[in-house]
GROMACS .gro file of C-alpha atoms in nm:
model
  252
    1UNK     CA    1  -3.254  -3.274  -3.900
    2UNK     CA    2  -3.372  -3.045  -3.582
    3UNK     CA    3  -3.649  -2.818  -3.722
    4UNK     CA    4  -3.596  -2.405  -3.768
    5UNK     CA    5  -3.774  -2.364  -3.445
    6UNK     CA    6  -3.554  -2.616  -3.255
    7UNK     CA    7  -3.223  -2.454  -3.391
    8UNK     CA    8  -3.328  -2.126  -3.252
    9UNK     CA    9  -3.395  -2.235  -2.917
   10UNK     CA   10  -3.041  -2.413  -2.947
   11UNK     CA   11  -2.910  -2.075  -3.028
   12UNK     CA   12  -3.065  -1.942  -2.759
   13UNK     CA   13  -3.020  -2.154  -2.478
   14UNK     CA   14  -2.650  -2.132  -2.581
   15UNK     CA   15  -2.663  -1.748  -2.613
   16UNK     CA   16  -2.835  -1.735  -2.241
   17UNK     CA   17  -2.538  -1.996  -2.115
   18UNK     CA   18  -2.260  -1.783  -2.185
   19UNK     CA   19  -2.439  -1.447  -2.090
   20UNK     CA   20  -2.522  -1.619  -1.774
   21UNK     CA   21  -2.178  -1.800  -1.704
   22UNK     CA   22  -2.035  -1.476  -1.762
   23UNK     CA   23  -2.249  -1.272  -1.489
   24UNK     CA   24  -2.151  -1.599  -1.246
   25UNK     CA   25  -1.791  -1.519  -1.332
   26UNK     CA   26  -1.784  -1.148  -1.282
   27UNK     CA   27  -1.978  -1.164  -0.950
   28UNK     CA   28  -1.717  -1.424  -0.854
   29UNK     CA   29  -1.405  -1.272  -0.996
   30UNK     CA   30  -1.523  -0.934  -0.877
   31UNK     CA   31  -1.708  -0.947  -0.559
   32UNK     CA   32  -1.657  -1.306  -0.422
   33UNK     CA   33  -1.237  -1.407  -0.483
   34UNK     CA   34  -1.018  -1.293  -0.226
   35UNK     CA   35  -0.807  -1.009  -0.367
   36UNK     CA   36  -0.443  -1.137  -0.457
   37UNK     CA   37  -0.179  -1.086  -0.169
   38UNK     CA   38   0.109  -1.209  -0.038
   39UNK     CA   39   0.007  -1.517   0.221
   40UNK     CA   40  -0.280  -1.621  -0.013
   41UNK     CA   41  -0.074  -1.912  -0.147
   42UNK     CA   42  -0.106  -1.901  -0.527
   43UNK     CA   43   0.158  -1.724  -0.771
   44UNK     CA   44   0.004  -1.440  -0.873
   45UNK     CA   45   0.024  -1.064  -0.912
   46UNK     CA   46   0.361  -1.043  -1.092
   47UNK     CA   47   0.552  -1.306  -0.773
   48UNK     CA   48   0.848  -1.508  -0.876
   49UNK     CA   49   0.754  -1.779  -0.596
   50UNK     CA   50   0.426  -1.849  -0.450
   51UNK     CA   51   0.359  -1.552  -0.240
   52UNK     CA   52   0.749  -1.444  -0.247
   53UNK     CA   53   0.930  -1.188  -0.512
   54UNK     CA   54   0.795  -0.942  -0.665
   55UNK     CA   55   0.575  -0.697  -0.471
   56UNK     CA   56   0.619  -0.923  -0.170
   57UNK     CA   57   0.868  -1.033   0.036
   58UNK     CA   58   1.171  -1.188  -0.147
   59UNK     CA   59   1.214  -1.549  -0.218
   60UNK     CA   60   1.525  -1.560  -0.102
   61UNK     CA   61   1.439  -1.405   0.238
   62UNK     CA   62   1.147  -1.613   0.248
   63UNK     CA   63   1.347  -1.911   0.244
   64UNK     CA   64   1.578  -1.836   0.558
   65UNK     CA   65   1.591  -2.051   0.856
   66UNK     CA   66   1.369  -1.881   1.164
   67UNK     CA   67   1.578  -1.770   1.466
   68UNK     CA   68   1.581  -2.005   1.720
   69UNK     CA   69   1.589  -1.950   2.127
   70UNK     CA   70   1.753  -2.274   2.256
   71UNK     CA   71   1.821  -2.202   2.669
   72UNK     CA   72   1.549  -1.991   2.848
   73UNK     CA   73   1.597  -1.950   3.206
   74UNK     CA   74   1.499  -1.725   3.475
   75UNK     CA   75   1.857  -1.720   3.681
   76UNK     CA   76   1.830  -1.613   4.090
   77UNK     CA   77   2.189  -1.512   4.284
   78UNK     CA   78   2.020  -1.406   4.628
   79UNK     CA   79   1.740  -1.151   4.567
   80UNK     CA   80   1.815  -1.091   4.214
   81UNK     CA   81   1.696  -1.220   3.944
   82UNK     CA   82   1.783  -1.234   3.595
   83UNK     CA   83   1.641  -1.345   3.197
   84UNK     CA   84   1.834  -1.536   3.012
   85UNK     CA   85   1.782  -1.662   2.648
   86UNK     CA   86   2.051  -1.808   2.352
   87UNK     CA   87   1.930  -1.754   1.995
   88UNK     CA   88   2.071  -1.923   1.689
   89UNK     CA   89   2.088  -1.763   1.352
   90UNK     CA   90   2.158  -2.025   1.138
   91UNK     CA   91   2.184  -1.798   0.832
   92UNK     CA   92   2.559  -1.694   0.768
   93UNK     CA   93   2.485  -1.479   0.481
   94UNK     CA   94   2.159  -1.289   0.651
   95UNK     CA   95   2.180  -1.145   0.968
   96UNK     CA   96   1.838  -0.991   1.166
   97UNK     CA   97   1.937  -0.579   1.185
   98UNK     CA   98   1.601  -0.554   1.417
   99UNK     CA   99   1.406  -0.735   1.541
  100UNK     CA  100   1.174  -0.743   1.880
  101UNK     CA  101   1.206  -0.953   2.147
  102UNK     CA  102   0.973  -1.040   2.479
  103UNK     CA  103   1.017  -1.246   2.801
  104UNK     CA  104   0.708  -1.352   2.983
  105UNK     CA  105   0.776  -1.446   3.351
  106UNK     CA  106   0.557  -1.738   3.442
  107UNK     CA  107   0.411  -1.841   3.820
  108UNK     CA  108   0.370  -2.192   3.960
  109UNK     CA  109  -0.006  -2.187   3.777
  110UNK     CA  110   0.156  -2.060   3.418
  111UNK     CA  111  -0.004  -1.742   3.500
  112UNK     CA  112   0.230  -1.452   3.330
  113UNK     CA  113   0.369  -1.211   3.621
  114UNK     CA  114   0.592  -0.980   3.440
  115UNK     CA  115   0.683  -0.896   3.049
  116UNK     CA  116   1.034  -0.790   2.967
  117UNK     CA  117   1.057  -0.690   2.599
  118UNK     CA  118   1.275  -0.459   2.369
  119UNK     CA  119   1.404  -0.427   2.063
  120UNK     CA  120   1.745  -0.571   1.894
  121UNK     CA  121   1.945  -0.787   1.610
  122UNK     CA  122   2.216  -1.089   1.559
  123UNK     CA  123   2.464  -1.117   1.336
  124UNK     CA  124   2.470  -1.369   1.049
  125UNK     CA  125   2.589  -1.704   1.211
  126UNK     CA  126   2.512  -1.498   1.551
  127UNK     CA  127   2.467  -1.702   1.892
  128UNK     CA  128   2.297  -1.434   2.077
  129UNK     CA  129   2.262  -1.385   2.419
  130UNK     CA  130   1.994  -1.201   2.557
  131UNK     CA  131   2.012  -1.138   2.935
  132UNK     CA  132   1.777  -0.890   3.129
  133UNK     CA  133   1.713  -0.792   3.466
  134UNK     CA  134   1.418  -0.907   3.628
  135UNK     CA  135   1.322  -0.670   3.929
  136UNK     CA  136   1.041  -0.747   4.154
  137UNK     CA  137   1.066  -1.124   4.070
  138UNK     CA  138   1.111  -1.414   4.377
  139UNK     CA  139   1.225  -1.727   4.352
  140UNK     CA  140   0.963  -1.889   4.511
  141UNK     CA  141   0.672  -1.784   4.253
  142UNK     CA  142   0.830  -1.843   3.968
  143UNK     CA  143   0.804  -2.200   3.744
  144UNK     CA  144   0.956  -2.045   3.394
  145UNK     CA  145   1.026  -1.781   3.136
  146UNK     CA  146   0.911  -1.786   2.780
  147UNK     CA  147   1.079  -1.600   2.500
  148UNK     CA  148   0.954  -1.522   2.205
  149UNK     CA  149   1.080  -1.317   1.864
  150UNK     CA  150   0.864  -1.122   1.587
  151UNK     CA  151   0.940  -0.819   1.363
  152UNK     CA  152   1.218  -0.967   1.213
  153UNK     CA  153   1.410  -0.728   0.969
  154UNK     CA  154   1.634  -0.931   0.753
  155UNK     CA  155   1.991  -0.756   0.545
  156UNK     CA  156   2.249  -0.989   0.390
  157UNK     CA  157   2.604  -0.993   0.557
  158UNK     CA  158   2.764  -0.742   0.336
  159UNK     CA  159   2.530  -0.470   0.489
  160UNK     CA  160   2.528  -0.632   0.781
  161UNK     CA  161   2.853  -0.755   0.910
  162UNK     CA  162   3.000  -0.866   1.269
  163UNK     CA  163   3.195  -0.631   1.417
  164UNK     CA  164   3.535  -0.783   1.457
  165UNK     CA  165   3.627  -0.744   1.881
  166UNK     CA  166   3.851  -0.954   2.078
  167UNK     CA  167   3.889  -0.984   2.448
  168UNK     CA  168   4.211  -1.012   2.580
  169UNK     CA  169   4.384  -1.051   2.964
  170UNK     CA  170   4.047  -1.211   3.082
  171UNK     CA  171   3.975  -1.311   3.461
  172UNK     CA  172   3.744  -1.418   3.682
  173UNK     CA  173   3.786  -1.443   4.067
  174UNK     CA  174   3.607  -1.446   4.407
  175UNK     CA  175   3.668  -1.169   4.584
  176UNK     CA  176   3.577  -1.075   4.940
  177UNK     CA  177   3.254  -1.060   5.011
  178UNK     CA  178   3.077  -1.294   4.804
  179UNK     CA  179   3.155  -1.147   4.458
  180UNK     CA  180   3.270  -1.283   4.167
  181UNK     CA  181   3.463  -1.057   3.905
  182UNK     CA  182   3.550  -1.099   3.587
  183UNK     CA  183   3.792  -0.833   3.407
  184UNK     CA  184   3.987  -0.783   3.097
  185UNK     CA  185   4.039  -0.565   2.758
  186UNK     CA  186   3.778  -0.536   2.501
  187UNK     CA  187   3.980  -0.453   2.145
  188UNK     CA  188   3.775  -0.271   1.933
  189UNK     CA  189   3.884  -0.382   1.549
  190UNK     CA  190   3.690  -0.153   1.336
  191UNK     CA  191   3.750   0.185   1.173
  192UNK     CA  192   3.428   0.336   1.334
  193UNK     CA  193   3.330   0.411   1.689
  194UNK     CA  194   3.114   0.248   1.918
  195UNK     CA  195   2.854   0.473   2.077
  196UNK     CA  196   2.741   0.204   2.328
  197UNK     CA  197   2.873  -0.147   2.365
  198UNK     CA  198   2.781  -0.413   2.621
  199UNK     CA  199   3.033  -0.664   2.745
  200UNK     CA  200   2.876  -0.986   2.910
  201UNK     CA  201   2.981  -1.234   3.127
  202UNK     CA  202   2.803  -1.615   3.194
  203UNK     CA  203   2.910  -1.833   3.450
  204UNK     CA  204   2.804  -2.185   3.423
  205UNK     CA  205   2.815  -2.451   3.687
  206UNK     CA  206   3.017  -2.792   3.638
  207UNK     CA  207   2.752  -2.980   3.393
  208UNK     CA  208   2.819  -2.654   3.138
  209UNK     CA  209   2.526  -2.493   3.282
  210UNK     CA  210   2.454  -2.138   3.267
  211UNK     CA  211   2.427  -2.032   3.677
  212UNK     CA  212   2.464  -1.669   3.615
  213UNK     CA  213   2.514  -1.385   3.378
  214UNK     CA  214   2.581  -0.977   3.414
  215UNK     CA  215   2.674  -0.754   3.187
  216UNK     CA  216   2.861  -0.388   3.232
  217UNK     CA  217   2.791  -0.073   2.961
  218UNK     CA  218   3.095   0.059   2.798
  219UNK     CA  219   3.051   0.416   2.597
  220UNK     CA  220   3.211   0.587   2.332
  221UNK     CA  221   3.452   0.309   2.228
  222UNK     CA  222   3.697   0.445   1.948
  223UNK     CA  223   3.821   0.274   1.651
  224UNK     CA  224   4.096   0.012   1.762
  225UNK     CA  225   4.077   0.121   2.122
  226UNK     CA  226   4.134  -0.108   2.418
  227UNK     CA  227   3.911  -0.109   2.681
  228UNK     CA  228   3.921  -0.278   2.995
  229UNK     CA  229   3.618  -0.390   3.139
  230UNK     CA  230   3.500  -0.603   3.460
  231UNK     CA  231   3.151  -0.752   3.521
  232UNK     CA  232   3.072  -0.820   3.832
  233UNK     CA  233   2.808  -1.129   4.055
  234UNK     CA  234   2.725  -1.257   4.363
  235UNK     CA  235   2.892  -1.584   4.367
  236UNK     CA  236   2.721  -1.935   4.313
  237UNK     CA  237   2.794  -2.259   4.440
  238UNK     CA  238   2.894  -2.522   4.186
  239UNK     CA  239   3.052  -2.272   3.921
  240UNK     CA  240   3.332  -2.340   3.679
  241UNK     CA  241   3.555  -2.014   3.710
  242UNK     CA  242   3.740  -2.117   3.431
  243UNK     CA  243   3.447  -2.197   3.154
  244UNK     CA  244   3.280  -1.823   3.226
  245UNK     CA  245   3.183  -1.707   2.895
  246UNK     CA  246   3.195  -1.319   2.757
  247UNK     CA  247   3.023  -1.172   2.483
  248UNK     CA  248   3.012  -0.856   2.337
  249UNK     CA  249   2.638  -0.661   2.190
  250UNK     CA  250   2.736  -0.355   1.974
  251UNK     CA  251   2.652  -0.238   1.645
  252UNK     CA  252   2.810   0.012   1.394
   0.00000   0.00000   0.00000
């Protein structure tokens, strides 16, 4: 059997061990551990998810697809030229209510020569179309756009609905001049006016191709009003008059 002396210093050495793990813990626990937050990948601090529910961002939220820009295309009809990018929300029952949005305007050296940015949404299930003029901007030094999407602001569908429009007694021809037209009637379906509503127009080429795109501004739209509308472009070679595409940007 260990002698008296020997059991104390057992005592001891097991009394300074836990004294000393505990200082080592506190310094570590207190000074050393990064704080809990949401992006430190544990579940912690009351989350239902790792790093989702709770006092951050909901799981459900956090599990929605990203938007997506498909086509990005700088677009030239003479000395104009125009930004052009389609966006996919693959979520039908979340749509983006904001969101910000940036094209950079690349040269022949990927140097960036002009920023267009702003701020908007799409609809759950949304294609979006996002087309922006492009002044100052020559054909000749320019190899590509980027686009790019941050600040998203997600609401689910009932808060957050598509406005239901329809476009009726559409057209698009060549007048005189080298200009292409497209008119119709924009139907507003909704019990609540439209302060400011944007009616689009693309114009692709024979392959399905967007070529082109303009858009016209149309104000103060009423409930259930008809509207007519016409866009107008410099014609292109190569287009498919009867595939033009319109779209409509408007929000309650």
């Amino acid at each position: 059997m260990p002698s008296s002396r020997t059991a104390k210093q057992i005592v001891y050495g097991i009394f300074y061990f836990v004294v000393f793990s505990g200082i080592v813990s506190g310094v570590y626990f207190g000074f050393l551990r990064n704080p809990a937050s949401c992006f430190d990948g544990r579940q912690n601090q009351g989350e239902e998810g790792v790093d989702c529910g709770g006092p951050c961002e909901s799981c459900e939220i956090r599990k929605l697809m990203p938007l997506t820009a498909g086509s990005v295309k700088v677009l030239f009809a003479g000395a104009n030229a125009t930004l052009f990018a389609e966006v996919r929300n693959q979520n039908f029952t979340f749509g983006a209510a904001s969101l910000t949005y940036a094209f950079e305007v690349k040269d022949g050296a990927g140097r960036v020569v002009k920023v267009v940015s702003g701020e908007s949404f799409v609809y759950p299930g949304e294609i979006k179309y996002f087309v922006e003029p492009a002044a100052g901007v020559s054909q000749g030094g320019v190899s590509g756009a980027n686009f790019t999407i941050s600040n998203v602001a997600w609401k689910r569908k009932e808060e957050f609905p598509t406005p239901l429009m329809q476009f009726r007694e559409v057209k698009t021809e060549e007048k005189q001049g080298g200009t292409l037209t497209t008119s119709g009637v924009i139907v507003n379906g909704e019990t609540v006016p439209f302060r400011r509503l944007i009616v689009g127009a693309l114009y692709v080429d024979q392959f399905g191709a967007v070529a082109g795109a303009s858009t016209t501004e149309l104000r103060d739209v009423r409930p259930f009003e008809e509207r007519f509308f016409q866009i107008t472009h410099p014609v292109l070679p190569g287009l498919d008059l009867r595939a033009t595409k319109l779209y409509f940007e408007g929000r309650r």
